[in-house]
């Protein structure tokens, strides 16, 4: 999903991912999720922020995670 190969995901890139996972989610909710993922507030999702998000998602849905 890192279309520009920057190593981070901006909103347009993460929107592509989120629309595949949640195709009916309205844009205002996509923005809310993106802002929650962007814990540093720098306007992009780095690998660490994405890992935290995915881990939380797995834990919420009771999938076992391995570290």
N, CA, C and O atoms as a MOPAC input file, in Angstrom:
PM7 MOZYME 1SCF
protein

 N      0.80300 1    -1.20600 1     0.00000 1
 C      0.00000 1     0.00000 1     0.00000 1
 C      0.84400 1     1.26700 1     0.00000 1
 O      0.32400 1     2.37200 1    -0.16000 1
 N      2.14700 1     1.09700 1     0.18100 1
 C      3.06700 1     2.24400 1     0.16800 1
 C      3.35800 1     2.59700 1    -1.29300 1
 O      4.40300 1     2.24100 1    -1.83800 1
 N      2.42500 1     3.29300 1    -1.90100 1
 C      2.48800 1     3.54100 1    -3.34300 1
 C      3.69200 1     4.36300 1    -3.77100 1
 O      4.22800 1     4.15500 1    -4.86000 1
 N      4.12800 1     5.30200 1    -2.92200 1
 C      5.26800 1     6.14000 1    -3.30200 1
 C      6.60400 1     5.60500 1    -2.77100 1
 O      7.64900 1     6.23300 1    -2.94400 1
 N      6.55100 1     4.43600 1    -2.12400 1
 C      7.75600 1     3.76000 1    -1.61000 1
 C      8.53900 1     4.62400 1    -0.61300 1
 O      9.76800 1     4.56800 1    -0.56000 1
 N      7.80800 1     5.42500 1     0.17700 1
 C      8.45900 1     6.31300 1     1.14800 1
 C      8.79800 1     5.61500 1     2.45900 1
 O      9.60400 1     6.11500 1     3.24300 1
 N      8.17900 1     4.45200 1     2.69700 1
 C      8.36500 1     3.77200 1     3.96800 1
 C      7.28000 1     4.11200 1     4.97400 1
 O      7.21300 1     3.50600 1     6.04400 1
 N      6.43300 1     5.07000 1     4.64400 1
 C      5.30700 1     5.48100 1     5.48300 1
 C      4.04500 1     5.48600 1     4.63300 1
 O      4.10800 1     5.47000 1     3.40400 1
 N      2.89700 1     5.51000 1     5.30600 1
 C      1.62500 1     5.58400 1     4.60500 1
 C      0.95100 1     6.91000 1     4.90900 1
 O      0.75700 1     7.26500 1     6.07100 1
 N      0.59500 1     7.64200 1     3.85900 1
 C     -0.18300 1     8.86400 1     4.06000 1
 C     -1.66400 1     8.48700 1     4.00800 1
 O     -2.00500 1     7.31800 1     3.82200 1
 N     -2.54000 1     9.47600 1     4.17400 1
 C     -3.97100 1     9.16800 1     4.23600 1
 C     -4.46500 1     8.49900 1     2.95700 1
 O     -5.21800 1     7.52800 1     3.03200 1
 N     -4.06900 1     8.98200 1     1.80300 1
 C     -4.53000 1     8.39500 1     0.53500 1
 C     -4.13500 1     6.92600 1     0.44200 1
 O     -4.91800 1     6.10200 1    -0.03100 1
 N     -2.92900 1     6.59500 1     0.88900 1
 C     -2.46200 1     5.21200 1     0.83200 1
 C     -3.20100 1     4.32900 1     1.83600 1
 O     -3.61100 1     3.22100 1     1.49200 1
 N     -3.37300 1     4.79800 1     3.05700 1
 C     -4.05600 1     3.98700 1     4.07300 1
 C     -5.53700 1     3.85000 1     3.74400 1
 O     -6.16500 1     2.85400 1     4.10200 1
 N     -6.09300 1     4.84200 1     3.06800 1
 C     -7.50300 1     4.77500 1     2.66400 1
 C     -7.73100 1     3.59800 1     1.72000 1
 O     -8.76000 1     2.92900 1     1.80900 1
 N     -6.78800 1     3.33600 1     0.82100 1
 C     -6.89300 1     2.18700 1    -0.08700 1
 C     -6.99200 1     0.89800 1     0.73100 1
 O     -7.82200 1     0.03600 1     0.44400 1
 N     -6.13400 1     0.77200 1     1.75700 1
 C     -6.13800 1    -0.41300 1     2.62500 1
 C     -7.45000 1    -0.50900 1     3.40800 1
 O     -8.09700 1    -1.55600 1     3.42000 1
 N     -7.83600 1     0.59000 1     4.06100 1
 C     -9.03300 1     0.56600 1     4.89600 1
 C    -10.29300 1     0.30500 1     4.08300 1
 O    -11.20800 1    -0.36200 1     4.56600 1
 N    -10.35500 1     0.81900 1     2.85700 1
 C    -11.52500 1     0.58100 1     1.99900 1
 C    -11.62800 1    -0.88800 1     1.58500 1
 O    -12.72700 1    -1.38000 1     1.33100 1
 N    -10.49800 1    -1.59100 1     1.51600 1
 C    -10.53600 1    -3.02500 1     1.21600 1
 C    -11.02700 1    -3.80700 1     2.43000 1
 O    -11.77700 1    -4.77400 1     2.29100 1
 N    -10.60300 1    -3.38700 1     3.61200 1
 C    -10.98100 1    -4.06400 1     4.84500 1
 C    -12.42000 1    -3.71400 1     5.23300 1
 O    -13.18300 1    -4.58400 1     5.65300 1
 N    -12.77800 1    -2.45900 1     5.09300 1
 C    -14.10300 1    -1.94600 1     5.48600 1
 C    -14.67900 1    -1.12700 1     4.33700 1
 O    -14.67100 1     0.10300 1     4.39500 1
 N    -15.17900 1    -1.78600 1     3.29600 1
 C    -15.58000 1    -1.06400 1     2.08200 1
 C    -16.71900 1    -0.06400 1     2.25900 1
 O    -16.86700 1     0.84100 1     1.43700 1
 N    -17.51000 1    -0.20000 1     3.28800 1
 C    -18.65600 1     0.69700 1     3.47000 1
 C    -18.41200 1     1.77400 1     4.51900 1
 O    -19.33000 1     2.51300 1     4.87400 1
 N    -17.17700 1     1.86700 1     5.01700 1
 C    -16.87400 1     2.86300 1     6.03400 1
 C    -16.85500 1     4.25800 1     5.40900 1
 O    -16.15300 1     4.48400 1     4.42400 1
 N    -17.62400 1     5.19400 1     5.97500 1
 C    -17.63200 1     6.56500 1     5.44100 1
 C    -16.28900 1     7.26700 1     5.66100 1
 O    -15.52900 1     6.92000 1     6.56400 1
 N    -16.02200 1     8.25200 1     4.82000 1
 C    -14.73700 1     8.95300 1     4.87800 1
 C    -14.46600 1     9.58900 1     6.23400 1
 O    -13.31500 1     9.61600 1     6.67100 1
 N    -15.48900 1    10.10100 1     6.91500 1
 C    -15.24200 1    10.71600 1     8.22400 1
 C    -14.74000 1     9.68800 1     9.23300 1
 O    -13.92100 1    10.01700 1    10.09100 1
 N    -15.21800 1     8.45500 1     9.14200 1
 C    -14.71600 1     7.39700 1    10.01700 1
 C    -13.31500 1     6.96300 1     9.60200 1
 O    -12.48400 1     6.64800 1    10.45500 1
 N    -13.04800 1     6.94400 1     8.29700 1
 C    -11.68900 1     6.62500 1     7.82700 1
 C    -10.68700 1     7.63300 1     8.38000 1
 O     -9.59500 1     7.26700 1     8.81500 1
 N    -11.06800 1     8.89300 1     8.35800 1
 C    -10.19900 1     9.94600 1     8.89500 1
 C     -9.97700 1     9.73000 1    10.38400 1
 O     -8.85900 1     9.88000 1    10.87600 1
 N    -11.03800 1     9.37800 1    11.10000 1
 C    -10.92500 1     9.13000 1    12.54100 1
 C     -9.95700 1     7.97800 1    12.81800 1
 O     -9.08800 1     8.09300 1    13.68200 1
 N    -10.10200 1     6.87700 1    12.09400 1
 C     -9.20800 1     5.72600 1    12.26100 1
 C     -7.77300 1     6.12800 1    11.93900 1
 O     -6.84700 1     5.78200 1    12.67300 1
 N     -7.59100 1     6.85400 1    10.84500 1
 C     -6.25000 1     7.29100 1    10.44800 1
 C     -5.61500 1     8.14500 1    11.54800 1
 O     -4.44600 1     7.95900 1    11.88600 1
 N     -6.37700 1     9.06700 1    12.09600 1
 C     -5.84700 1     9.92500 1    13.15600 1
 C     -5.50000 1     9.13000 1    14.41100 1
 O     -4.53700 1     9.46100 1    15.10300 1
 N     -6.27300 1     8.08600 1    14.71200 1
 C     -5.95400 1     7.21100 1    15.84700 1
 C     -4.66500 1     6.42800 1    15.58300 1
 O     -3.86700 1     6.21100 1    16.49400 1
 N     -4.47100 1     6.00900 1    14.33500 1
 C     -3.26700 1     5.25700 1    13.97600 1
 C     -2.02000 1     6.14100 1    14.03000 1
 O     -0.94300 1     5.68300 1    14.41200 1
 N     -2.17000 1     7.39100 1    13.65200 1
 C     -1.04900 1     8.33500 1    13.57600 1
 C     -0.76200 1     8.91100 1    14.96200 1
 O     -1.04900 1    10.07600 1    15.23700 1
 N     -0.19400 1     8.07800 1    15.82200 1
 C      0.03600 1     8.48800 1    17.21100 1
 C      1.07400 1     9.59300 1    17.34600 1
 O      1.06400 1    10.33000 1    18.33200 1
 N      1.96400 1     9.71800 1    16.37800 1
 C      2.97800 1    10.77600 1    16.44000 1
 C      2.42800 1    12.11400 1    15.95900 1
 O      2.99900 1    13.16500 1    16.25100 1
 N      1.31100 1    12.07700 1    15.21700 1
 C      0.70300 1    13.29900 1    14.71300 1
 C      1.44800 1    13.94100 1    13.55600 1
 O      1.25200 1    15.12100 1    13.26700 1
 N      2.30600 1    13.16800 1    12.88800 1
 C      3.10200 1    13.73500 1    11.79300 1
 C      2.43400 1    13.61300 1    10.42700 1
 O      3.02200 1    13.99200 1     9.41400 1
 N      1.20000 1    13.08300 1    10.39200 1
 C      0.48100 1    12.99700 1     9.12600 1
 C      0.80800 1    11.78400 1     8.28400 1
 O      0.42600 1    11.71600 1     7.11600 1
 N      1.50900 1    10.82600 1     8.86400 1
 C      1.81500 1     9.59500 1     8.13200 1
 C      1.90600 1     8.43600 1     9.11800 1
 O      2.18900 1     8.63300 1    10.29900 1
 N      1.66500 1     7.24000 1     8.62500 1
 C      1.71300 1     6.03300 1     9.43900 1
 C      3.02600 1     5.32200 1     9.14100 1
 O      3.27100 1     4.89200 1     8.01400 1
 N      3.87000 1     5.20400 1    10.16800 1
 C      5.13400 1     4.49100 1     9.96600 1
 C      4.94700 1     3.01700 1    10.35200 1
 O      3.86500 1     2.61300 1    10.77800 1
 N      6.00300 1     2.22900 1    10.20000 1
 C      5.90700 1     0.78600 1    10.45000 1
 C      5.52000 1     0.48900 1    11.89200 1
 O      4.73500 1    -0.42400 1    12.14800 1
 N      6.06000 1     1.24700 1    12.82700 1
 C      5.74100 1     1.01900 1    14.23700 1
 C      4.26700 1     1.31100 1    14.52800 1
 O      3.60700 1     0.54300 1    15.22600 1
 N      3.75900 1     2.41100 1    13.99800 1
 C      2.35000 1     2.75300 1    14.20500 1
 C      1.44000 1     1.69900 1    13.57100 1
 O      0.40800 1     1.34600 1    14.14200 1
 N      1.81400 1     1.20200 1    12.40700 1
 C      1.01700 1     0.17400 1    11.74500 1
 C      1.04900 1    -1.11500 1    12.55500 1
 O      0.02500 1    -1.78500 1    12.69100 1
 N      2.21400 1    -1.47100 1    13.09400 1
 C      2.32900 1    -2.68600 1    13.90700 1
 C      1.46000 1    -2.59100 1    15.15600 1
 O      0.80500 1    -3.56400 1    15.53000 1
 N      1.44800 1    -1.43200 1    15.79900 1
 C      0.61300 1    -1.23400 1    16.98900 1
 C     -0.86300 1    -1.39000 1    16.62200 1
 O     -1.62000 1    -2.02900 1    17.35200 1
 N     -1.27000 1    -0.81100 1    15.49800 1
 C     -2.65800 1    -0.89800 1    15.04500 1
 C     -3.04900 1    -2.34500 1    14.75600 1
 O     -4.09700 1    -2.80600 1    15.20700 1
 N     -2.21800 1    -3.05700 1    14.01400 1
 C     -2.53200 1    -4.43600 1    13.64200 1
 C     -2.57700 1    -5.32200 1    14.88200 1
 O     -3.45600 1    -6.17600 1    14.99800 1
 N     -1.64200 1    -5.12900 1    15.81000 1
 C     -1.63000 1    -5.91100 1    17.05000 1
 C     -2.91300 1    -5.66400 1    17.84400 1
 O     -3.52200 1    -6.61200 1    18.34000 1
 N     -3.32700 1    -4.40700 1    17.96900 1
 C     -4.55400 1    -4.07400 1    18.69200 1
 C     -5.76800 1    -4.70800 1    18.01300 1
 O     -6.68000 1    -5.19300 1    18.68300 1
 N     -5.77300 1    -4.70000 1    16.69200 1
 C     -6.86300 1    -5.30300 1    15.93900 1
 C     -6.93700 1    -6.80800 1    16.21200 1
 O     -8.01700 1    -7.35700 1    16.43100 1
 N     -5.77800 1    -7.46300 1    16.19600 1
 C     -5.73400 1    -8.89900 1    16.47600 1
 C     -6.20400 1    -9.18300 1    17.88500 1
 O     -6.98600 1   -10.10900 1    18.10100 1
 N     -5.74000 1    -8.40200 1    18.84800 1
 C     -6.13300 1    -8.62600 1    20.23600 1
 C     -7.62400 1    -8.39100 1    20.43000 1
 O     -8.27300 1    -9.12000 1    21.18100 1
 N     -8.17000 1    -7.38500 1    19.76500 1
 C     -9.59800 1    -7.09500 1    19.88400 1
 C    -10.43800 1    -8.25500 1    19.38100 1
 O    -11.50400 1    -8.54600 1    19.92400 1
 N     -9.95400 1    -8.90900 1    18.34600 1
 C    -10.69700 1   -10.01300 1    17.75300 1
 C    -10.18600 1   -11.37200 1    18.22200 1
 O    -10.50100 1   -12.40200 1    17.62600 1
 N     -9.39100 1   -11.36800 1    19.29900 1
 C     -8.93800 1   -12.57000 1    19.99000 1
 C     -8.09200 1   -13.51300 1    19.14100 1
 O     -8.14800 1   -14.73100 1    19.30500 1
 N     -7.30600 1   -12.93400 1    18.22800 1
 C     -6.32500 1   -13.74000 1    17.50300 1
 C     -5.05400 1   -13.76700 1    18.34400 1
 O     -4.72100 1   -12.78300 1    19.00300 1
 N     -4.35500 1   -14.88000 1    18.32000 1
 C     -3.10200 1   -14.97300 1    19.06300 1
 C     -2.01200 1   -14.23600 1    18.29500 1
 O     -1.86700 1   -14.41200 1    17.08500 1
 N     -1.23600 1   -13.39800 1    19.01300 1
 C     -0.11500 1   -12.70800 1    18.38300 1
 C      1.19000 1   -13.31600 1    18.87300 1
 O      1.27200 1   -13.82700 1    19.99000 1
 N      2.18700 1   -13.25500 1    18.04100 1
 C      3.50800 1   -13.78500 1    18.36800 1
 C      4.50100 1   -12.64100 1    18.31700 1
 O      4.49400 1   -11.84000 1    17.38200 1
 N      5.34500 1   -12.56800 1    19.31500 1
 C      6.34900 1   -11.48700 1    19.34500 1
 C      7.73200 1   -12.06400 1    19.32400 1
 O      8.71200 1   -11.32000 1    19.34400 1

